[in-house]
GROMACS .gro file of C-alpha atoms in nm:
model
  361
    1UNK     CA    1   0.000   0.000   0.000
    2UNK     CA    2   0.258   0.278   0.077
    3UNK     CA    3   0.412   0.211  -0.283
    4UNK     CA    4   0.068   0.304  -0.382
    5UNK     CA    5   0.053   0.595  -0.199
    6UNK     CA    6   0.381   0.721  -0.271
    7UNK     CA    7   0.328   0.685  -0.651
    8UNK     CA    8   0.010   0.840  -0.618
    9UNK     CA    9   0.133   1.156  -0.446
   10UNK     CA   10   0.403   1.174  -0.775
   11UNK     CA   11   0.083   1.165  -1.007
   12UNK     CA   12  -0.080   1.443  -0.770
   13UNK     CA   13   0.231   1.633  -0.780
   14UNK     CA   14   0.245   1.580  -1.187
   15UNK     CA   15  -0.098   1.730  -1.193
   16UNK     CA   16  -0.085   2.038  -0.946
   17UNK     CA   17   0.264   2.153  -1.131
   18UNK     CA   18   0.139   2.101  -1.469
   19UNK     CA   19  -0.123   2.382  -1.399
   20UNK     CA   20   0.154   2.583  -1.221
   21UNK     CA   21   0.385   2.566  -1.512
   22UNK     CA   22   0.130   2.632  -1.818
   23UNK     CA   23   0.012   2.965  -1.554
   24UNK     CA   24   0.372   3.112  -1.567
   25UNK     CA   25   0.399   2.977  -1.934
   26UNK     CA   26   0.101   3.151  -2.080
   27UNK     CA   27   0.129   3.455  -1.829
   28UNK     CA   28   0.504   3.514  -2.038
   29UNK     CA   29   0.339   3.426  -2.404
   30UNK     CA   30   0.282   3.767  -2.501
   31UNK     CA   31   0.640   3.900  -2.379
   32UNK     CA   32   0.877   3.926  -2.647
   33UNK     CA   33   1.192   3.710  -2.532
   34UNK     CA   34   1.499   3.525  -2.717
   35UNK     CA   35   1.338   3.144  -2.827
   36UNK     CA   36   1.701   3.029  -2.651
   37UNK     CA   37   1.599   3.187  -2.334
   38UNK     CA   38   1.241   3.032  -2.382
   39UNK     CA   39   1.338   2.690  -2.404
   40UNK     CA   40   1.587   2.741  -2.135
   41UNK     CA   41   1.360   2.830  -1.885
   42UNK     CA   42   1.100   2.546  -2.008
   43UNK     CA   43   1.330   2.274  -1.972
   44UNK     CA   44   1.479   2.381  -1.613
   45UNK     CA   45   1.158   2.402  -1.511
   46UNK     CA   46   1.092   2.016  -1.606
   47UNK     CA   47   1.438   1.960  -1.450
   48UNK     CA   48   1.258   2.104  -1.146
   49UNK     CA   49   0.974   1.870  -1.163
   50UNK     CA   50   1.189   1.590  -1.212
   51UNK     CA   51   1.362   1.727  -0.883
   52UNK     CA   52   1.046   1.744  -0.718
   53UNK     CA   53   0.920   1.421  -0.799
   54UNK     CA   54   1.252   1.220  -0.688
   55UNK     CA   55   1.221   1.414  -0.376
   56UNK     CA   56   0.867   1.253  -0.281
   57UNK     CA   57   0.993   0.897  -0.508
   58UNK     CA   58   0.979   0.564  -0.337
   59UNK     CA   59   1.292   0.464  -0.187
   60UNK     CA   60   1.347   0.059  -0.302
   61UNK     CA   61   1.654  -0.008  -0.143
   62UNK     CA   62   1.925   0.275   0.015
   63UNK     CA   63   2.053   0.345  -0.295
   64UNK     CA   64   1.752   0.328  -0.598
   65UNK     CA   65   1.443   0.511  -0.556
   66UNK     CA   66   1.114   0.462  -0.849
   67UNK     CA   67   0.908   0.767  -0.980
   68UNK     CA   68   0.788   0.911  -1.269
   69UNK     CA   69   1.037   1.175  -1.346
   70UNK     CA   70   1.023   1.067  -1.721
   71UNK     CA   71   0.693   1.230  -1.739
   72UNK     CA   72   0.839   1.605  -1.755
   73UNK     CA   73   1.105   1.484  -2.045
   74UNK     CA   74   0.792   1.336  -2.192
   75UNK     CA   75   0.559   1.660  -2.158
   76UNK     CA   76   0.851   1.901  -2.256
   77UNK     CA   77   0.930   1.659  -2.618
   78UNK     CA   78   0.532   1.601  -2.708
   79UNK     CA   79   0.426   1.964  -2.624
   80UNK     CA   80   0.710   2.220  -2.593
   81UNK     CA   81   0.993   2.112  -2.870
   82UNK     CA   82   1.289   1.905  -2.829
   83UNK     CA   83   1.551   2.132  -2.731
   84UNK     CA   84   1.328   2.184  -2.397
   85UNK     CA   85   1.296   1.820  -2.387
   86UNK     CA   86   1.720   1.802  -2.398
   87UNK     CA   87   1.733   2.053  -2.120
   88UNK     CA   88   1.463   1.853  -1.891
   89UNK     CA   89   1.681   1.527  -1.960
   90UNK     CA   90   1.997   1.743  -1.855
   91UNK     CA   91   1.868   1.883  -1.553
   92UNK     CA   92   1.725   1.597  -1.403
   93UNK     CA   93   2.043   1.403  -1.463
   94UNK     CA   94   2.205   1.590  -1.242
   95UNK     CA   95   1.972   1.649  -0.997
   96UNK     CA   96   1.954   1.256  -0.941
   97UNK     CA   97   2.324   1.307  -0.799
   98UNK     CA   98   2.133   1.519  -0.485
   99UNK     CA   99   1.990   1.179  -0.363
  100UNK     CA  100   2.379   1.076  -0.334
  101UNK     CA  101   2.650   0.894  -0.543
  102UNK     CA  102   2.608   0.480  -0.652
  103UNK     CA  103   2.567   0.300  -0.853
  104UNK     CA  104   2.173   0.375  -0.858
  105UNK     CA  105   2.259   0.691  -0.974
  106UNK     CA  106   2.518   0.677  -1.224
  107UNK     CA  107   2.268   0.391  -1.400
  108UNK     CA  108   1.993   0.712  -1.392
  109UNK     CA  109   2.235   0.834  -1.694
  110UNK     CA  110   2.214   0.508  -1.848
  111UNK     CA  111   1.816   0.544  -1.811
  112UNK     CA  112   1.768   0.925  -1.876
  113UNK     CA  113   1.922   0.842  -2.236
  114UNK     CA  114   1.771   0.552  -2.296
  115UNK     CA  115   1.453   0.741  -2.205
  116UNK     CA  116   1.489   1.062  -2.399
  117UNK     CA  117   1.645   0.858  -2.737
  118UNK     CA  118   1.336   0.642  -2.726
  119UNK     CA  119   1.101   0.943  -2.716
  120UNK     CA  120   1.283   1.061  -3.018
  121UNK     CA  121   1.236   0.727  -3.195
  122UNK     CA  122   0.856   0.712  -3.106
  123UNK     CA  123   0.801   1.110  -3.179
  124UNK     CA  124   0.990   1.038  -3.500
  125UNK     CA  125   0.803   0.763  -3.604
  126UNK     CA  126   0.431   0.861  -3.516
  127UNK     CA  127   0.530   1.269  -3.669
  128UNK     CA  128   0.208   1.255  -3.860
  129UNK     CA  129  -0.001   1.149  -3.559
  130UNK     CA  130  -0.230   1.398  -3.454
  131UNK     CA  131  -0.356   1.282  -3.162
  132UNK     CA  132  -0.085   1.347  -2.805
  133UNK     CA  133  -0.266   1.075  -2.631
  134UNK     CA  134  -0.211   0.824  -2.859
  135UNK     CA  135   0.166   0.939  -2.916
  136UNK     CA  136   0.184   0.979  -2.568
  137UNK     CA  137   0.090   0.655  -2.492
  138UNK     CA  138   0.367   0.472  -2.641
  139UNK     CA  139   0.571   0.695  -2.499
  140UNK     CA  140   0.467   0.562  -2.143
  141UNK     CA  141   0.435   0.213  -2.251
  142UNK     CA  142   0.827   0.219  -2.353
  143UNK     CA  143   0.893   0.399  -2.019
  144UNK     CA  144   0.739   0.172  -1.793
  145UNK     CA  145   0.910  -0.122  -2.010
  146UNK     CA  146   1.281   0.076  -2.002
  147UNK     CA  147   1.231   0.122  -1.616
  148UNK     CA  148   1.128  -0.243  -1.551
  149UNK     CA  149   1.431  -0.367  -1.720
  150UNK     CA  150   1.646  -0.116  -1.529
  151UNK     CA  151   1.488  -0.213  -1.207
  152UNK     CA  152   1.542  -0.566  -1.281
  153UNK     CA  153   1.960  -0.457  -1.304
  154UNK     CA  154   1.936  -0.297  -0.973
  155UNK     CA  155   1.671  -0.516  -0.766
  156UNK     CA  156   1.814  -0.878  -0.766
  157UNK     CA  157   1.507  -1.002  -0.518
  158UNK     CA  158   1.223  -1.133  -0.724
  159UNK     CA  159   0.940  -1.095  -0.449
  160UNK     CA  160   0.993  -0.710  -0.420
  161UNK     CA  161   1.107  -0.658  -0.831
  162UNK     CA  162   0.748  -0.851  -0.911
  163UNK     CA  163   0.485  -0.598  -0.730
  164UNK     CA  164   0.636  -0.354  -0.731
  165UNK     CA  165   0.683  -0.347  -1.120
  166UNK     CA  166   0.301  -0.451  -1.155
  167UNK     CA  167   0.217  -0.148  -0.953
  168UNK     CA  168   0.434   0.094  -1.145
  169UNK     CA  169   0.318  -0.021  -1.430
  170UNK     CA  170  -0.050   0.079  -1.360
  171UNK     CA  171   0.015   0.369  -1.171
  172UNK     CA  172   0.304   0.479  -1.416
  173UNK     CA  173   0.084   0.432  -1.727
  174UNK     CA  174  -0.265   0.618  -1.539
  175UNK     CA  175  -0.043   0.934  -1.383
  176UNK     CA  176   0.128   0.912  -1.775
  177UNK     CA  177  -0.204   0.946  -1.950
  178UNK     CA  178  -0.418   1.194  -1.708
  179UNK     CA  179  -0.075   1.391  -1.750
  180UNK     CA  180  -0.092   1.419  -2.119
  181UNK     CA  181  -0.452   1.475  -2.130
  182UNK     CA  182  -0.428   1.733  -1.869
  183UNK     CA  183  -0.138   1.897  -2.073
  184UNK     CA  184  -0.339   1.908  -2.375
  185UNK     CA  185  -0.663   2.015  -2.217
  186UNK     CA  186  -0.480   2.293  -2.049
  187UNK     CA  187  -0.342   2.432  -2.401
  188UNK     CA  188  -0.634   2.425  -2.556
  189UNK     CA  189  -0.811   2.608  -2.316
  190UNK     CA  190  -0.567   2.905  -2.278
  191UNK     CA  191  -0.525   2.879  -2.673
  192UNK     CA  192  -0.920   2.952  -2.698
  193UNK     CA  193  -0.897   3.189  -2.427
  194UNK     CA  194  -0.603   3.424  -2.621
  195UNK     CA  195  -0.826   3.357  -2.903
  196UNK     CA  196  -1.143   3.471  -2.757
  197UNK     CA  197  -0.985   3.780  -2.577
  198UNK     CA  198  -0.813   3.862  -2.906
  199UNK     CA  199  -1.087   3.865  -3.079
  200UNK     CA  200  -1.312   4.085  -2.846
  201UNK     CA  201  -1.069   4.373  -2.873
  202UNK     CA  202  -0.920   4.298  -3.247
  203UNK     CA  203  -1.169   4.454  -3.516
  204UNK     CA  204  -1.204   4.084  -3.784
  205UNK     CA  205  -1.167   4.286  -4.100
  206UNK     CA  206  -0.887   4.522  -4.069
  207UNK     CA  207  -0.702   4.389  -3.787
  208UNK     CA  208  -0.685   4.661  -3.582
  209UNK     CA  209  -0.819   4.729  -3.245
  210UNK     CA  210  -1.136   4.787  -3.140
  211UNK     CA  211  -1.415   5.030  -2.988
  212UNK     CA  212  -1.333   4.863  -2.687
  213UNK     CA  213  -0.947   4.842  -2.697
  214UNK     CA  214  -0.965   5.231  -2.791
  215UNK     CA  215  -1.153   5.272  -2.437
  216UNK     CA  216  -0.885   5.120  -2.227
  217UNK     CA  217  -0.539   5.273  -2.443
  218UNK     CA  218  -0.729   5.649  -2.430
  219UNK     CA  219  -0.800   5.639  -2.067
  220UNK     CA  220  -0.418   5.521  -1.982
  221UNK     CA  221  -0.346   5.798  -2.208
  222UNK     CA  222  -0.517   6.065  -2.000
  223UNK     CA  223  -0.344   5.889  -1.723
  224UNK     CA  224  -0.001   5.923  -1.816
  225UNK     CA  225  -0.054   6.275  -1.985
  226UNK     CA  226  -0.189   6.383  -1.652
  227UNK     CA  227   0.092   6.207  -1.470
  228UNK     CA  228   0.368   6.298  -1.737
  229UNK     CA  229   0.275   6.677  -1.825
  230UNK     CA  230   0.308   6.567  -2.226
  231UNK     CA  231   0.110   6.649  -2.512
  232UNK     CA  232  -0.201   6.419  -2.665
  233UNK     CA  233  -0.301   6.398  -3.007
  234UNK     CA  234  -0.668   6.223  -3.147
  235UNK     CA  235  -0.758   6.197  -3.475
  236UNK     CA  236  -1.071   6.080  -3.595
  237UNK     CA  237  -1.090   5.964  -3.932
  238UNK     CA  238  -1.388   5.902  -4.193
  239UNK     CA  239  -1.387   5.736  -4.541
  240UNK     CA  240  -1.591   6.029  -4.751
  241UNK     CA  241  -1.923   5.876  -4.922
  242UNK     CA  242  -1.864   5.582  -4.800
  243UNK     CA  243  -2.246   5.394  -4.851
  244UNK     CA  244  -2.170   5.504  -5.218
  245UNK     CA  245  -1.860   5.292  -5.285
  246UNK     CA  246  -2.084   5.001  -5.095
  247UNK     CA  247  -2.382   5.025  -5.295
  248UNK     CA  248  -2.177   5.109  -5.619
  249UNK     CA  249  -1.938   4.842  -5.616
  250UNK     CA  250  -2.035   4.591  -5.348
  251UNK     CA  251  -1.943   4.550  -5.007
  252UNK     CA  252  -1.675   4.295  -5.065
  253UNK     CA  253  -1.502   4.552  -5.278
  254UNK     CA  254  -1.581   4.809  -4.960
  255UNK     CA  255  -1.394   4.603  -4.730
  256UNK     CA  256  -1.113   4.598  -4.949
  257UNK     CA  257  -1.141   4.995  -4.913
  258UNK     CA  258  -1.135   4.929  -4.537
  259UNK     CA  259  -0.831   4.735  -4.518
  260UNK     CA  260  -0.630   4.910  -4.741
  261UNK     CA  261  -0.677   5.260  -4.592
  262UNK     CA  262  -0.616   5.061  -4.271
  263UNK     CA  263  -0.298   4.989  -4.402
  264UNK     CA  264  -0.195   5.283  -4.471
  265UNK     CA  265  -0.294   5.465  -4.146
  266UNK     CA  266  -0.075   5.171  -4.035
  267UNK     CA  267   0.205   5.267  -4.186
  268UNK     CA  268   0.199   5.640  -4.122
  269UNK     CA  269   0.148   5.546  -3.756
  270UNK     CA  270   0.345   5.239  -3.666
  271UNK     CA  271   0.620   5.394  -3.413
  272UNK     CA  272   0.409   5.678  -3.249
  273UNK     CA  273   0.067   5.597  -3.231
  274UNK     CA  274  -0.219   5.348  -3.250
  275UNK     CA  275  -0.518   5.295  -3.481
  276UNK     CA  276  -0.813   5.201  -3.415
  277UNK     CA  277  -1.150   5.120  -3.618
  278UNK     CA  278  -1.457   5.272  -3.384
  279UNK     CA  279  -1.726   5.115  -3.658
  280UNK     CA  280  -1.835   5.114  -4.037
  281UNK     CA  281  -1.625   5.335  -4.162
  282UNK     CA  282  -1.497   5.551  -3.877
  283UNK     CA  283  -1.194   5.546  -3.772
  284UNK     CA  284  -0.974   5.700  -3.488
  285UNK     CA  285  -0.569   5.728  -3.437
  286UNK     CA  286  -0.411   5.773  -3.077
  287UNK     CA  287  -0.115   5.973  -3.075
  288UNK     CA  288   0.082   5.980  -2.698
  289UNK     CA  289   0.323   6.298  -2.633
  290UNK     CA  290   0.238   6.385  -2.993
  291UNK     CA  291   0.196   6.788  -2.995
  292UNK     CA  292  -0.033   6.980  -3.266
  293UNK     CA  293   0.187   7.051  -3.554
  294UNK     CA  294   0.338   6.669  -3.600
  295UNK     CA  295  -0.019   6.547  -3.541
  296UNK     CA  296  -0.152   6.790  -3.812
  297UNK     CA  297   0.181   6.651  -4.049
  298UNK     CA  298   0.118   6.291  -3.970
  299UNK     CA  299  -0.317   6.394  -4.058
  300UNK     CA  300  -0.216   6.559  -4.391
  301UNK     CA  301   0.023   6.257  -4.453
  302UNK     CA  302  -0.236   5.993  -4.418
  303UNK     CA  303  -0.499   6.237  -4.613
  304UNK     CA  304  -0.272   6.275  -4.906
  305UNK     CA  305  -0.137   5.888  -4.933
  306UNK     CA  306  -0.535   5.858  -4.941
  307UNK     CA  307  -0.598   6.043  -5.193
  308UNK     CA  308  -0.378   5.926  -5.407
  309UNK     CA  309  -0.402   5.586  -5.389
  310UNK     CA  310  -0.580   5.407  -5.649
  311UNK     CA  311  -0.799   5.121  -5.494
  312UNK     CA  312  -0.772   4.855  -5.754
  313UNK     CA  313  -1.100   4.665  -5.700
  314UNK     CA  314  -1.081   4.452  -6.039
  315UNK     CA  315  -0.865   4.403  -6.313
  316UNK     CA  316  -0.959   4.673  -6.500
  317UNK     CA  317  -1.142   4.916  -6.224
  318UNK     CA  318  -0.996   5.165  -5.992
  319UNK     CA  319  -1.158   5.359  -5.795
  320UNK     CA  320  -1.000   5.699  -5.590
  321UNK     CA  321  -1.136   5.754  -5.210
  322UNK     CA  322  -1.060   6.072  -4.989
  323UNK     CA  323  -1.090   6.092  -4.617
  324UNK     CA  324  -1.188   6.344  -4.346
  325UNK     CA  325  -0.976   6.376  -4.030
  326UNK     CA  326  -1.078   6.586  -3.695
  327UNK     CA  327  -0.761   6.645  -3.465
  328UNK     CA  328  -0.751   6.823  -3.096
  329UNK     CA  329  -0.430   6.836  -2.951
  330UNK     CA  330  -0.393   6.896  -2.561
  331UNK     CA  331  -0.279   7.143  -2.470
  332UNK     CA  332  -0.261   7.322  -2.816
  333UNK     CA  333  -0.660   7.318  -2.908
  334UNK     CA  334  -0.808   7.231  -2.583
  335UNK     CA  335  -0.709   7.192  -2.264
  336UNK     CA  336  -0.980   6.955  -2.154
  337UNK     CA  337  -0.843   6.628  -2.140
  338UNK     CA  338  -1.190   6.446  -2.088
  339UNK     CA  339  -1.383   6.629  -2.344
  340UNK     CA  340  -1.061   6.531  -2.620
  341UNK     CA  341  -1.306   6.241  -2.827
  342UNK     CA  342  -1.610   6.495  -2.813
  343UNK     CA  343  -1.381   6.740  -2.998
  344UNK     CA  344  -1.224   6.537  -3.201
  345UNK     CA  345  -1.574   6.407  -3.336
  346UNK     CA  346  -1.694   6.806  -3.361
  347UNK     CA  347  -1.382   6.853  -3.579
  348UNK     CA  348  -1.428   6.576  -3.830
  349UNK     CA  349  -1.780   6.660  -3.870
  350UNK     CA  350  -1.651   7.014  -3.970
  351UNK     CA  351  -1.396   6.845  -4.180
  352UNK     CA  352  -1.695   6.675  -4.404
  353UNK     CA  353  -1.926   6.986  -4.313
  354UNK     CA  354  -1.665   7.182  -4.559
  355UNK     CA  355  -1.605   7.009  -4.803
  356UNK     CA  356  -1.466   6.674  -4.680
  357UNK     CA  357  -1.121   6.583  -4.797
  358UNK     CA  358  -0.940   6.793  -4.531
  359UNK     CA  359  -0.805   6.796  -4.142
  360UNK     CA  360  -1.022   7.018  -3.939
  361UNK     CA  361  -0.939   7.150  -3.583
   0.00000   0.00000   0.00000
C-alpha cells in the first residue's frame, strides 16, 4: 500500500505543477523574449519537476528510488519542442546526484538516455499522428518497459522486483495518460482563451483594435498625460461617401477599401501611435506625447497617401477615395483632457461639413 501511496502523491504532484507551469507559461506568451531563453527556462523548469518528484519517489533499497520523473522529459518533447525536452533530460540528470552517489545513480544516466532517445524514436516515427494521447501513450508504454528492465539490473530479489513493477506499471501508465490529457486540455483552453480575448478587442476585417481596446489605451493615455505633463493627439478619421462605394461596387469591394486605408494609417502610424477602427467606416488614431503641428503633419500625410491611392478593386477598375480627419491636440486646441473624443468628433464633422477631404481642428 505505501508504494501506492507514494506513486500516487508523484501523479498528484504531476498534476498540481502542470497547472503551475502552463500559468507562468502563458502569463510570459505575449512578452517578447529570445526562443534560446524560452526553451531554457521550459526545460529547467521540467528539471525542477523531475527534482520534485525524486524528492517525494519511493525509496526501493538505500541506494535506488522509483518515480515518474520521465513524465516532464515526456511533456517538454510532445508539447514544448525538443531542445526543452534536452534541457529537462539534462537537468534531471544531475539532480539525481542530490539523492547521493552509486551506482543507482550513475545507472539514472544510463536510463535518462535511454529514455529521452526512445522518445525521439517514437516522436519520430508517429510525426504525422495527430492525436498526443495516442503518441503519448507509447511513450509511457516504452517507459514503464525501459524502467522495468532497469529495475530488474538494480533489484536482484524477485518478491519485491514482481509488485512492485506490476504497480508501477499501472500507476506509471494512469499518472502518464491523465498527464498528457491534462497537458493538452490545459493548451487548448488558454489557446481559446487568447483567441477569444483577441478577438473581443481585435476589429475581424482590418485587424486593428477595437471600440473597446480604444476605451482602455485612451483612458491610460489621460493617465499618463496627466501624470507625465506631455502632449495628446486624437484623430478621428472618416472614409468620404462611404455607402456610395458600398452600394456602387459591393461591399466585398468596400472592405477591401477598409483594409487598405487601414494599411496605410498603419504605416503612417506604426512607431508613435495606434489605430483604431470605432465602426463602419470611422476610424480613430491615438497619438501619446504627440503635440499639434506633428499630429496635423502625420493627418495631412495619411490624407494625401489617401488620396492618391488608387484602390484597384478589379482588373480593369480603380476607384480613388478621400478621407476626413478631426484632430484636438492637448494642450494646443483644448485643454480639456476628458472632453478630447467629443472634440475630435466636432472637428471631423466640420472636416466633411466643408467640403470633406481635409483635417479640421
Amino acid at each position: 500500500m505505501a508504494i501506492i501511496e507514494d506513486l500516487f502523491i508523484n501523479v498528484c504532484i504531476v498534476t498540481t505543477l502542470v497547472f503551475v507551469y502552463m500559468k507562468i507559461r502563458w502569463g510570459h506568451a505575449d512578452k517578447k523574449k529570445n526562443i534560446r531563453v524560452s526553451y531554457l527556462i521550459d526545460g529547467l523548469l521540467g528539471g525542477i519537476l523531475g527534482l520534485i518528484l525524486m524528492e517525494f519517489s519511493i525509496r526501493v533499497t538505500d541506494e535506488t528510488i522509483v518515480d515518474l520523473r520521465y513524465i516532464p522529459i515526456l511533456l517538454m518533447l510532445l508539447f514544448v519542442g525538443k531542445q526543452p525536452a534536452f534541457i529537462t533530460t539534462f537537468s534531471i540528470t544531475l539532480f539525481r546526484f542530490l539523492f547521493g552517489f552509486n551506482l543507482s545513480s550513475y545507472t539514472a544516466i544510463f536510463f535518462n538516455v535511454t529514455i529521452i532517445i526512445g522518445f525521439l524514436i517514437i516522436d519520430n516515427l508517429k510525426k504525422k499522428e495527430e492525436d498526443f494521447l495516442v503518441k503519448g501513450m507509447y511513450m509511457v508504454v516504452y517507459s514503464n518497459i525501459v524502467i522495468v528492465f532497469f529495475l530488474f539490473y538494480l533489484i536482484r530479489d524477485i518478491s519485491v522486483l514482481i509488485p512492485l513493477s506490476i504497480i508501477y506499471f499501472i500507476v506509471s501508465t494512469i499518472g502518464g495518460f491523465i498527464s498528457i490529457f491534462l497537458m493538452r486540455y490545459l493548451r487548448t483552453s488558454e489557446y481559446l482563451y487568447k483567441k477569444y480575448e483577441s478577438e473581443s478587442t481585435i476589429d475581424f476585417l482590418t485587424g486593428l483594435k477595437n471600440v473597446r481596446n480604444f476605451e482602455d489605451l485612451w483612458n491610460y493615455s489621460i493617465k499618463m498625460t496627466k501624470q507625465k505633463e506631455i502632449p495628446l493627439s486624437l484623430l478621428m478619421l472618416d472614409i468620404d461617401h462611404f455607402k456610395n462605394i458600398n452600394d456602387t461596387y459591393g461591399h466585398g469591394n468596400g472592405d477591401f477599401v477598409l483594409m487598405e486605408i487601414s494599411r496605410i494609417m498603419e504605416e503612417a502610424t506604426s512607431e508613435i501611435g495606434t489605430v483604431f477602427r470605432k465602426g463602419g467606416e470611422e476610424f480613430a488614431i491615438i497619438l501619446p506625447g504627440v503635440a499639434k503641428n506633428q499630429a496635423l503633419d502625420i493627418a495631412e500625410k495619411i490624407r494625401v497617401t489617401v488620396e492618391r491611392h488608387q484602390f484597384s478593386i478589379d482588373k480593369n477598375t480603380r476607384i480613388m477615395v478621400t478621407i476626413s480627419i478631426g484632430l484636438i491636440s492637448y494642450p494646443e486646441t483644448t485643454t480639456e483632457l476628458d472632453l478630447m473624443v467629443e472634440d475630435a468628433d466636432a472637428a471631423l464633422y466640420l472636416a466633411k461639413d466643408s467640403g470633406r477631404n481635409q483635417v479640421a481642428f
